[in-house]
């Protein structure tokens, strides 16, 4: 999308986004009302069950020959992709100046969406499923029923493209410098040599076109993950099987703990990715992929600068650990992540700690818990 199109979308975005979805702890129960009021051309189907017996659904829209498969919350506590997906549904549902573009996309593509692949993890706010399995590392073993459901759909529709939606932690920044990695992407490798196959070129081209659109909205805050081959990862294996798979990671923006900006980023990434697949095929664009800067880990939730620990001057780096409390409410618990000179790090909140004296690491941990809780 060009500059004008992107800014038009930003203009109408307020009418698309449902504020009631602005929560990190997003379960199957939370999205049921939205699934029962989908636009009339969208088909909703139950496609299986989780380990604890929760339903897994698929929503299909479009009637074209190009099959696209996407899934969200494979990691149960990573809900931004689901919120961005419902923005996409609303975009297609609302009548606006993009109606001709939408018709073109729907004629060209059939878009199969699995919102919340891991409903048990979504309920419990865990990365893993109810068996403790990381679904993103279960592609070969298929020990989790959720993995079987995903691969049944994969083999049935044999998608031309897949989108694998995740959330990344606050710690990720974009090099050079220390801006937050608000969105990150990966075109997974198919072997340890990280070969650039024809299929990978297609995946890279999609990501490059997404990057072009997103840079207009969040310049310098889009990163690229290392393409080291992970033999048990979903994306790497799907790509190897010939299903071009785009990994999308929604991340942090300063002050944005509800991840509203990366929700927008996810919506835009899906829309631009699908638009590019439907209407363009410039494989040359894959060369731009390596110009997307690398992700680094140089961002924290809080830095307390220049404290004194056992007569040594250093910084405290704090990350929040997200967990559900006894009432089932999501809490951000501060925890010491690093204790050293963090001059080359940035943080959501930076505090001057001059004059603070600590005798040992334990004191620091207690002070952090008492101060930032
Ligand atoms: Zn994830």
mmCIF file of C-alpha atoms and ligand atoms in Angstrom:
data_model
loop_
_atom_site.group_PDB
_atom_site.id
_atom_site.type_symbol
_atom_site.label_atom_id
_atom_site.label_comp_id
_atom_site.label_asym_id
_atom_site.label_seq_id
_atom_site.Cartn_x
_atom_site.Cartn_y
_atom_site.Cartn_z
ATOM 1 C CA UNK A 1 0.000 0.000 0.000
ATOM 2 C CA UNK A 2 1.276 3.438 -0.824
ATOM 3 C CA UNK A 3 1.491 6.354 1.579
ATOM 4 C CA UNK A 4 -1.955 7.672 0.696
ATOM 5 C CA UNK A 5 -3.645 4.302 1.120
ATOM 6 C CA UNK A 6 -1.949 3.680 4.456
ATOM 7 C CA UNK A 7 -3.011 7.078 5.776
ATOM 8 C CA UNK A 8 -6.597 6.506 4.583
ATOM 9 C CA UNK A 9 -6.642 3.230 6.493
ATOM 10 C CA UNK A 10 -5.349 4.945 9.624
ATOM 11 C CA UNK A 11 -8.196 7.460 9.205
ATOM 12 C CA UNK A 12 -10.868 4.772 9.177
ATOM 13 C CA UNK A 13 -9.191 2.551 11.770
ATOM 14 C CA UNK A 14 -11.061 4.175 14.672
ATOM 15 C CA UNK A 15 -14.329 2.951 13.179
ATOM 16 C CA UNK A 16 -12.967 -0.572 12.749
ATOM 17 C CA UNK A 17 -11.365 -1.341 16.092
ATOM 18 C CA UNK A 18 -13.545 -2.639 18.911
ATOM 19 C CA UNK A 19 -12.307 -1.221 22.225
ATOM 20 C CA UNK A 20 -13.829 -4.103 24.173
ATOM 21 C CA UNK A 21 -11.084 -6.322 22.759
ATOM 22 C CA UNK A 22 -8.362 -4.176 24.357
ATOM 23 C CA UNK A 23 -7.143 -6.736 26.867
ATOM 24 C CA UNK A 24 -4.105 -8.968 27.007
ATOM 25 C CA UNK A 25 -5.882 -11.892 28.681
ATOM 26 C CA UNK A 26 -8.176 -12.923 25.845
ATOM 27 C CA UNK A 27 -9.925 -16.292 26.064
ATOM 28 C CA UNK A 28 -12.231 -18.296 23.820
ATOM 29 C CA UNK A 29 -15.216 -17.141 25.929
ATOM 30 C CA UNK A 30 -14.200 -13.525 25.261
ATOM 31 C CA UNK A 31 -14.272 -13.933 21.482
ATOM 32 C CA UNK A 32 -17.410 -16.106 21.242
ATOM 33 C CA UNK A 33 -19.767 -13.099 20.926
ATOM 34 C CA UNK A 34 -17.628 -11.802 18.060
ATOM 35 C CA UNK A 35 -17.617 -15.174 16.326
ATOM 36 C CA UNK A 36 -21.413 -15.388 16.509
ATOM 37 C CA UNK A 37 -21.844 -11.986 14.856
ATOM 38 C CA UNK A 38 -19.493 -12.352 11.896
ATOM 39 C CA UNK A 39 -20.303 -10.781 8.523
ATOM 40 C CA UNK A 40 -22.732 -12.896 6.498
ATOM 41 C CA UNK A 41 -20.196 -14.065 3.926
ATOM 42 C CA UNK A 42 -17.890 -15.431 6.627
ATOM 43 C CA UNK A 43 -18.184 -19.139 7.359
ATOM 44 C CA UNK A 44 -17.621 -20.338 10.928
ATOM 45 C CA UNK A 45 -16.863 -24.005 11.584
ATOM 46 C CA UNK A 46 -15.726 -26.119 14.521
ATOM 47 C CA UNK A 47 -12.644 -28.027 13.443
ATOM 48 C CA UNK A 48 -11.569 -29.808 16.610
ATOM 49 C CA UNK A 49 -11.014 -29.699 20.331
ATOM 50 C CA UNK A 50 -8.241 -28.756 22.692
ATOM 51 C CA UNK A 51 -6.779 -31.124 25.288
ATOM 52 C CA UNK A 52 -9.307 -29.861 27.863
ATOM 53 C CA UNK A 53 -12.171 -30.103 25.381
ATOM 54 C CA UNK A 54 -12.545 -26.488 24.301
ATOM 55 C CA UNK A 55 -13.647 -25.955 20.708
ATOM 56 C CA UNK A 56 -11.209 -24.827 18.037
ATOM 57 C CA UNK A 57 -12.827 -22.856 15.221
ATOM 58 C CA UNK A 58 -12.054 -21.865 11.688
ATOM 59 C CA UNK A 59 -13.448 -18.783 9.983
ATOM 60 C CA UNK A 60 -13.254 -18.631 6.190
ATOM 61 C CA UNK A 61 -13.861 -15.647 3.937
ATOM 62 C CA UNK A 62 -13.192 -15.035 0.259
ATOM 63 C CA UNK A 63 -13.750 -17.515 -2.569
ATOM 64 C CA UNK A 64 -10.631 -17.315 -4.678
ATOM 65 C CA UNK A 65 -8.190 -20.039 -5.735
ATOM 66 C CA UNK A 66 -5.271 -18.794 -3.609
ATOM 67 C CA UNK A 67 -5.508 -20.377 -0.161
ATOM 68 C CA UNK A 68 -4.213 -18.513 2.864
ATOM 69 C CA UNK A 69 -4.124 -20.078 6.332
ATOM 70 C CA UNK A 70 -3.543 -18.072 9.479
ATOM 71 C CA UNK A 71 -3.770 -18.902 13.142
ATOM 72 C CA UNK A 72 -3.495 -16.899 16.360
ATOM 73 C CA UNK A 73 -2.666 -17.668 19.994
ATOM 74 C CA UNK A 74 -0.761 -20.860 19.295
ATOM 75 C CA UNK A 75 0.883 -19.481 22.433
ATOM 76 C CA UNK A 76 -2.137 -18.927 24.661
ATOM 77 C CA UNK A 77 -0.950 -15.732 26.330
ATOM 78 C CA UNK A 78 -0.109 -13.956 23.041
ATOM 79 C CA UNK A 79 -3.407 -12.320 22.139
ATOM 80 C CA UNK A 80 -2.481 -9.318 19.997
ATOM 81 C CA UNK A 81 -2.764 -11.355 16.796
ATOM 82 C CA UNK A 82 -6.354 -12.273 17.648
ATOM 83 C CA UNK A 83 -7.248 -8.618 18.212
ATOM 84 C CA UNK A 84 -5.597 -7.598 14.924
ATOM 85 C CA UNK A 85 -7.491 -10.389 13.161
ATOM 86 C CA UNK A 86 -10.859 -9.116 14.407
ATOM 87 C CA UNK A 87 -9.861 -5.652 13.143
ATOM 88 C CA UNK A 88 -9.317 -7.268 9.741
ATOM 89 C CA UNK A 89 -12.780 -8.896 9.883
ATOM 90 C CA UNK A 90 -14.345 -5.514 10.699
ATOM 91 C CA UNK A 91 -12.407 -3.867 7.893
ATOM 92 C CA UNK A 92 -13.919 -6.333 5.431
ATOM 93 C CA UNK A 93 -17.360 -5.950 7.008
ATOM 94 C CA UNK A 94 -17.561 -2.131 7.038
ATOM 95 C CA UNK A 95 -18.311 -0.380 3.813
ATOM 96 C CA UNK A 96 -15.540 2.104 2.992
ATOM 97 C CA UNK A 97 -13.421 3.459 0.162
ATOM 98 C CA UNK A 98 -11.506 0.173 0.031
ATOM 99 C CA UNK A 99 -14.517 -1.845 -1.149
ATOM 100 C CA UNK A 100 -13.094 -2.346 -4.685
ATOM 101 C CA UNK A 101 -9.791 -3.592 -3.226
ATOM 102 C CA UNK A 102 -11.637 -5.940 -0.879
ATOM 103 C CA UNK A 103 -13.630 -7.399 -3.797
ATOM 104 C CA UNK A 104 -10.416 -8.036 -5.694
ATOM 105 C CA UNK A 105 -8.886 -9.799 -2.697
ATOM 106 C CA UNK A 106 -12.012 -11.911 -2.064
ATOM 107 C CA UNK A 107 -12.153 -12.982 -5.729
ATOM 108 C CA UNK A 108 -8.525 -14.014 -5.661
ATOM 109 C CA UNK A 109 -8.115 -15.561 -2.200
ATOM 110 C CA UNK A 110 -9.811 -17.873 0.276
ATOM 111 C CA UNK A 111 -8.661 -16.856 3.734
ATOM 112 C CA UNK A 112 -8.847 -19.546 6.432
ATOM 113 C CA UNK A 113 -8.426 -18.198 9.969
ATOM 114 C CA UNK A 114 -8.048 -20.129 13.214
ATOM 115 C CA UNK A 115 -8.494 -17.639 16.063
ATOM 116 C CA UNK A 116 -7.040 -19.000 19.335
ATOM 117 C CA UNK A 117 -5.510 -22.329 18.315
ATOM 118 C CA UNK A 118 -4.616 -22.922 21.984
ATOM 119 C CA UNK A 119 -7.823 -22.092 23.909
ATOM 120 C CA UNK A 120 -6.644 -23.860 27.105
ATOM 121 C CA UNK A 121 -3.472 -21.756 27.212
ATOM 122 C CA UNK A 122 -5.522 -18.660 26.429
ATOM 123 C CA UNK A 123 -7.780 -19.407 29.407
ATOM 124 C CA UNK A 124 -4.886 -20.077 31.797
ATOM 125 C CA UNK A 125 -2.741 -17.282 30.295
ATOM 126 C CA UNK A 126 0.123 -19.650 29.501
ATOM 127 C CA UNK A 127 2.377 -20.000 26.497
ATOM 128 C CA UNK A 128 1.964 -23.790 26.473
ATOM 129 C CA UNK A 129 -1.185 -25.916 26.120
ATOM 130 C CA UNK A 130 -2.831 -27.790 29.007
ATOM 131 C CA UNK A 131 -0.294 -30.639 28.619
ATOM 132 C CA UNK A 132 2.562 -28.176 29.012
ATOM 133 C CA UNK A 133 3.477 -28.491 25.334
ATOM 134 C CA UNK A 134 4.813 -25.570 23.307
ATOM 135 C CA UNK A 135 2.723 -25.928 20.137
ATOM 136 C CA UNK A 136 5.345 -24.033 18.162
ATOM 137 C CA UNK A 137 7.802 -26.894 18.842
ATOM 138 C CA UNK A 138 5.372 -29.790 18.388
ATOM 139 C CA UNK A 139 5.134 -29.895 14.629
ATOM 140 C CA UNK A 140 6.970 -33.236 14.261
ATOM 141 C CA UNK A 141 5.796 -35.062 17.405
ATOM 142 C CA UNK A 142 2.186 -33.805 17.255
ATOM 143 C CA UNK A 143 1.643 -34.812 20.884
ATOM 144 C CA UNK A 144 -0.885 -32.016 21.390
ATOM 145 C CA UNK A 145 -4.390 -32.363 19.907
ATOM 146 C CA UNK A 146 -4.145 -28.702 18.858
ATOM 147 C CA UNK A 147 -1.112 -29.536 16.669
ATOM 148 C CA UNK A 148 -3.093 -32.325 14.987
ATOM 149 C CA UNK A 149 -5.989 -29.941 14.286
ATOM 150 C CA UNK A 150 -3.663 -27.384 12.703
ATOM 151 C CA UNK A 151 -1.958 -29.937 10.480
ATOM 152 C CA UNK A 152 -5.256 -31.513 9.401
ATOM 153 C CA UNK A 153 -6.345 -28.100 8.127
ATOM 154 C CA UNK A 154 -2.948 -27.571 6.537
ATOM 155 C CA UNK A 155 -3.090 -30.857 4.604
ATOM 156 C CA UNK A 156 -6.709 -30.339 3.621
ATOM 157 C CA UNK A 157 -6.410 -26.864 2.154
ATOM 158 C CA UNK A 158 -2.710 -26.970 1.194
ATOM 159 C CA UNK A 159 -2.284 -23.208 1.606
ATOM 160 C CA UNK A 160 -0.181 -21.132 -0.737
ATOM 161 C CA UNK A 161 0.693 -18.924 2.238
ATOM 162 C CA UNK A 162 0.453 -19.121 6.021
ATOM 163 C CA UNK A 163 0.597 -16.422 8.697
ATOM 164 C CA UNK A 164 1.740 -17.555 12.154
ATOM 165 C CA UNK A 165 0.821 -14.859 14.681
ATOM 166 C CA UNK A 166 2.612 -14.280 17.972
ATOM 167 C CA UNK A 167 3.535 -11.689 20.609
ATOM 168 C CA UNK A 168 7.161 -10.972 21.522
ATOM 169 C CA UNK A 169 8.415 -9.714 24.871
ATOM 170 C CA UNK A 170 9.223 -6.084 25.738
ATOM 171 C CA UNK A 171 12.932 -6.941 25.670
ATOM 172 C CA UNK A 172 13.180 -6.781 21.862
ATOM 173 C CA UNK A 173 14.602 -3.663 20.245
ATOM 174 C CA UNK A 174 15.630 -2.831 16.693
ATOM 175 C CA UNK A 175 19.227 -2.162 15.762
ATOM 176 C CA UNK A 176 20.899 0.267 15.486
ATOM 177 C CA UNK A 177 19.853 2.115 18.625
ATOM 178 C CA UNK A 178 17.289 1.021 21.129
ATOM 179 C CA UNK A 179 13.853 1.711 19.709
ATOM 180 C CA UNK A 180 11.231 -0.881 20.633
ATOM 181 C CA UNK A 181 10.593 -3.683 18.160
ATOM 182 C CA UNK A 182 6.899 -2.873 17.813
ATOM 183 C CA UNK A 183 6.560 -5.440 15.031
ATOM 184 C CA UNK A 184 8.955 -8.189 13.969
ATOM 185 C CA UNK A 185 8.930 -10.708 11.157
ATOM 186 C CA UNK A 186 10.631 -13.851 9.968
ATOM 187 C CA UNK A 187 10.755 -15.811 6.737
ATOM 188 C CA UNK A 188 11.777 -19.152 8.287
ATOM 189 C CA UNK A 189 14.632 -21.220 6.885
ATOM 190 C CA UNK A 190 14.138 -24.666 5.403
ATOM 191 C CA UNK A 191 17.630 -25.948 6.268
ATOM 192 C CA UNK A 192 20.705 -25.131 8.352
ATOM 193 C CA UNK A 193 22.315 -23.450 5.345
ATOM 194 C CA UNK A 194 19.437 -20.958 5.406
ATOM 195 C CA UNK A 195 18.966 -21.522 1.671
ATOM 196 C CA UNK A 196 16.961 -18.935 -0.206
ATOM 197 C CA UNK A 197 14.563 -21.225 -2.058
ATOM 198 C CA UNK A 198 11.849 -20.027 -4.459
ATOM 199 C CA UNK A 199 9.290 -20.535 -1.685
ATOM 200 C CA UNK A 200 11.318 -18.522 0.784
ATOM 201 C CA UNK A 201 11.674 -15.756 -1.786
ATOM 202 C CA UNK A 202 7.895 -15.567 -1.874
ATOM 203 C CA UNK A 203 7.677 -15.374 1.925
ATOM 204 C CA UNK A 204 10.427 -12.732 2.009
ATOM 205 C CA UNK A 205 8.660 -10.678 -0.669
ATOM 206 C CA UNK A 206 5.441 -10.647 1.345
ATOM 207 C CA UNK A 207 7.346 -9.491 4.431
ATOM 208 C CA UNK A 208 9.206 -6.812 2.448
ATOM 209 C CA UNK A 209 5.951 -5.358 1.201
ATOM 210 C CA UNK A 210 4.502 -5.434 4.727
ATOM 211 C CA UNK A 211 7.628 -3.677 5.986
ATOM 212 C CA UNK A 212 7.243 -0.919 3.390
ATOM 213 C CA UNK A 213 3.701 -0.201 4.535
ATOM 214 C CA UNK A 214 4.448 -0.403 8.244
ATOM 215 C CA UNK A 215 7.524 1.851 8.075
ATOM 216 C CA UNK A 216 5.107 4.669 7.226
ATOM 217 C CA UNK A 217 3.296 4.167 10.520
ATOM 218 C CA UNK A 218 6.042 3.097 12.943
ATOM 219 C CA UNK A 219 9.345 4.127 11.322
ATOM 220 C CA UNK A 220 12.448 2.348 12.627
ATOM 221 C CA UNK A 221 10.465 0.058 14.905
ATOM 222 C CA UNK A 222 10.216 -3.005 12.687
ATOM 223 C CA UNK A 223 12.694 -5.831 13.198
ATOM 224 C CA UNK A 224 13.690 -9.102 11.606
ATOM 225 C CA UNK A 225 14.346 -12.313 13.519
ATOM 226 C CA UNK A 226 17.406 -14.454 12.973
ATOM 227 C CA UNK A 227 16.734 -17.087 10.307
ATOM 228 C CA UNK A 228 18.666 -19.810 12.084
ATOM 229 C CA UNK A 229 16.944 -23.119 11.276
ATOM 230 C CA UNK A 230 14.878 -24.640 14.103
ATOM 231 C CA UNK A 231 14.201 -28.301 13.250
ATOM 232 C CA UNK A 232 11.093 -28.524 15.453
ATOM 233 C CA UNK A 233 9.568 -25.091 14.792
ATOM 234 C CA UNK A 234 6.223 -24.837 13.033
ATOM 235 C CA UNK A 235 7.198 -22.135 10.547
ATOM 236 C CA UNK A 236 10.443 -23.819 9.510
ATOM 237 C CA UNK A 237 8.691 -27.142 8.910
ATOM 238 C CA UNK A 238 5.662 -25.699 7.131
ATOM 239 C CA UNK A 239 8.010 -23.726 4.873
ATOM 240 C CA UNK A 240 9.996 -26.921 4.257
ATOM 241 C CA UNK A 241 6.757 -28.751 3.315
ATOM 242 C CA UNK A 242 6.187 -26.069 0.680
ATOM 243 C CA UNK A 243 3.709 -23.867 2.567
ATOM 244 C CA UNK A 244 5.195 -20.373 2.589
ATOM 245 C CA UNK A 245 4.925 -19.166 6.163
ATOM 246 C CA UNK A 246 5.204 -15.606 7.456
ATOM 247 C CA UNK A 247 5.919 -15.246 11.171
ATOM 248 C CA UNK A 248 4.426 -12.084 12.661
ATOM 249 C CA UNK A 249 5.426 -10.966 16.153
ATOM 250 C CA UNK A 250 3.533 -8.107 17.818
ATOM 251 C CA UNK A 251 5.665 -6.226 20.317
ATOM 252 C CA UNK A 252 5.846 -3.328 22.713
ATOM 253 C CA UNK A 253 5.660 0.431 22.146
ATOM 254 C CA UNK A 254 6.589 2.924 24.826
ATOM 255 C CA UNK A 255 3.812 3.104 27.424
ATOM 256 C CA UNK A 256 1.587 0.737 25.457
ATOM 257 C CA UNK A 257 1.013 -2.232 27.766
ATOM 258 C CA UNK A 258 -2.308 -3.017 26.103
ATOM 259 C CA UNK A 259 -0.422 -3.346 22.818
ATOM 260 C CA UNK A 260 -2.813 -1.120 20.931
ATOM 261 C CA UNK A 261 -0.148 -0.050 18.467
ATOM 262 C CA UNK A 262 1.047 -3.544 17.623
ATOM 263 C CA UNK A 263 -2.610 -4.549 17.297
ATOM 264 C CA UNK A 264 -2.823 -1.901 14.567
ATOM 265 C CA UNK A 265 0.518 -3.167 13.213
ATOM 266 C CA UNK A 266 -0.821 -6.731 13.062
ATOM 267 C CA UNK A 267 -3.997 -5.631 11.277
ATOM 268 C CA UNK A 268 -1.984 -3.635 8.736
ATOM 269 C CA UNK A 269 0.500 -6.473 8.275
ATOM 270 C CA UNK A 270 -2.276 -8.980 7.553
ATOM 271 C CA UNK A 271 -4.069 -6.623 5.202
ATOM 272 C CA UNK A 272 -0.946 -5.685 3.276
ATOM 273 C CA UNK A 273 0.325 -9.280 3.242
ATOM 274 C CA UNK A 274 -2.966 -10.556 1.806
ATOM 275 C CA UNK A 275 -3.200 -7.641 -0.639
ATOM 276 C CA UNK A 276 0.317 -8.354 -1.912
ATOM 277 C CA UNK A 277 -0.406 -12.084 -2.302
ATOM 278 C CA UNK A 278 -3.679 -11.370 -4.139
ATOM 279 C CA UNK A 279 -2.576 -8.603 -6.473
ATOM 280 C CA UNK A 280 1.202 -8.572 -6.825
ATOM 281 C CA UNK A 281 3.922 -11.094 -7.426
ATOM 282 C CA UNK A 282 7.122 -9.085 -7.477
ATOM 283 C CA UNK A 283 9.602 -11.699 -6.282
ATOM 284 C CA UNK A 284 12.430 -9.199 -6.715
ATOM 285 C CA UNK A 285 11.132 -7.550 -3.589
ATOM 286 C CA UNK A 286 12.642 -10.423 -1.575
ATOM 287 C CA UNK A 287 16.003 -8.614 -1.786
ATOM 288 C CA UNK A 288 14.614 -5.881 0.462
ATOM 289 C CA UNK A 289 14.075 -8.441 3.193
ATOM 290 C CA UNK A 290 17.660 -8.318 4.387
ATOM 291 C CA UNK A 291 17.488 -4.517 4.666
ATOM 292 C CA UNK A 292 15.006 -4.884 7.515
ATOM 293 C CA UNK A 293 17.124 -4.331 10.632
ATOM 294 C CA UNK A 294 17.791 -7.153 13.092
ATOM 295 C CA UNK A 295 16.009 -7.615 16.372
ATOM 296 C CA UNK A 296 18.147 -7.202 19.453
ATOM 297 C CA UNK A 297 17.439 -7.548 23.156
ATOM 298 C CA UNK A 298 18.158 -4.056 24.433
ATOM 299 C CA UNK A 299 14.856 -2.849 25.839
ATOM 300 C CA UNK A 300 13.479 -3.319 29.341
ATOM 301 C CA UNK A 301 10.395 -2.305 31.267
ATOM 302 C CA UNK A 302 12.305 -0.277 33.857
ATOM 303 C CA UNK A 303 15.936 0.758 34.315
ATOM 304 C CA UNK A 304 17.134 2.229 37.617
ATOM 305 C CA UNK A 305 20.424 3.926 36.838
ATOM 306 C CA UNK A 306 23.490 4.343 39.033
ATOM 307 C CA UNK A 307 22.616 2.425 42.137
ATOM 308 C CA UNK A 308 25.337 1.350 44.528
ATOM 309 C CA UNK A 309 25.632 -2.423 45.074
ATOM 310 C CA UNK A 310 28.469 -3.510 47.367
ATOM 311 C CA UNK A 311 30.377 -0.276 46.565
ATOM 312 C CA UNK A 312 29.988 -0.783 42.845
ATOM 313 C CA UNK A 313 28.020 1.582 40.612
ATOM 314 C CA UNK A 314 25.551 -0.205 38.311
ATOM 315 C CA UNK A 315 22.045 -0.248 36.837
ATOM 316 C CA UNK A 316 19.029 -2.399 37.633
ATOM 317 C CA UNK A 317 17.162 -3.780 34.619
ATOM 318 C CA UNK A 318 13.585 -4.808 35.382
ATOM 319 C CA UNK A 319 11.213 -6.887 33.284
ATOM 320 C CA UNK A 320 7.600 -7.543 34.151
ATOM 321 C CA UNK A 321 6.440 -11.132 34.482
ATOM 322 C CA UNK A 322 2.811 -11.400 33.440
ATOM 323 C CA UNK A 323 0.648 -13.681 35.536
ATOM 324 C CA UNK A 324 -2.928 -14.213 36.603
ATOM 325 C CA UNK A 325 -3.638 -13.495 40.267
ATOM 326 C CA UNK A 326 -6.001 -15.548 42.455
ATOM 327 C CA UNK A 327 -8.980 -13.607 41.127
ATOM 328 C CA UNK A 328 -7.930 -14.480 37.588
ATOM 329 C CA UNK A 329 -6.875 -10.925 36.820
ATOM 330 C CA UNK A 330 -3.703 -10.272 34.825
ATOM 331 C CA UNK A 331 -0.895 -8.659 36.800
ATOM 332 C CA UNK A 332 2.544 -7.408 35.797
ATOM 333 C CA UNK A 333 5.037 -8.490 38.433
ATOM 334 C CA UNK A 334 8.378 -6.652 38.398
ATOM 335 C CA UNK A 335 11.444 -8.875 38.420
ATOM 336 C CA UNK A 336 15.186 -8.098 38.237
ATOM 337 C CA UNK A 337 16.385 -9.220 34.802
ATOM 338 C CA UNK A 338 19.901 -7.753 34.771
ATOM 339 C CA UNK A 339 22.194 -6.145 37.278
ATOM 340 C CA UNK A 340 25.101 -4.428 35.530
ATOM 341 C CA UNK A 341 25.986 -1.397 33.458
ATOM 342 C CA UNK A 342 23.039 -0.948 31.081
ATOM 343 C CA UNK A 343 24.234 2.244 29.380
ATOM 344 C CA UNK A 344 23.419 0.850 25.924
ATOM 345 C CA UNK A 345 19.887 -0.210 26.956
ATOM 346 C CA UNK A 346 16.618 1.690 26.803
ATOM 347 C CA UNK A 347 13.495 1.181 28.874
ATOM 348 C CA UNK A 348 9.862 2.127 29.073
ATOM 349 C CA UNK A 349 10.619 3.929 32.299
ATOM 350 C CA UNK A 350 14.052 5.180 33.387
ATOM 351 C CA UNK A 351 14.684 6.240 36.960
ATOM 352 C CA UNK A 352 17.734 7.818 38.552
ATOM 353 C CA UNK A 353 18.880 5.640 41.441
ATOM 354 C CA UNK A 354 21.827 7.679 42.697
ATOM 355 C CA UNK A 355 22.163 7.360 46.439
ATOM 356 C CA UNK A 356 20.449 3.977 46.634
ATOM 357 C CA UNK A 357 22.664 1.557 48.547
ATOM 358 C CA UNK A 358 22.306 -2.229 48.467
ATOM 359 C CA UNK A 359 24.267 -4.924 50.305
ATOM 360 C CA UNK A 360 23.361 -7.829 48.062
ATOM 361 C CA UNK A 361 21.311 -8.957 45.061
ATOM 362 C CA UNK A 362 18.478 -10.173 47.253
ATOM 363 C CA UNK A 363 17.988 -6.671 48.685
ATOM 364 C CA UNK A 364 17.730 -5.345 45.151
ATOM 365 C CA UNK A 365 15.045 -7.900 44.263
ATOM 366 C CA UNK A 366 13.017 -7.044 47.400
ATOM 367 C CA UNK A 367 13.349 -3.292 46.770
ATOM 368 C CA UNK A 368 12.231 -3.727 43.147
ATOM 369 C CA UNK A 369 9.173 -5.779 44.172
ATOM 370 C CA UNK A 370 8.184 -3.253 46.849
ATOM 371 C CA UNK A 371 8.811 -0.200 44.699
ATOM 372 C CA UNK A 372 7.235 -1.182 41.367
ATOM 373 C CA UNK A 373 4.424 -3.499 42.382
HETATM 374 ZN ZN1 LIG B 1 4.755 -16.972 20.517
#
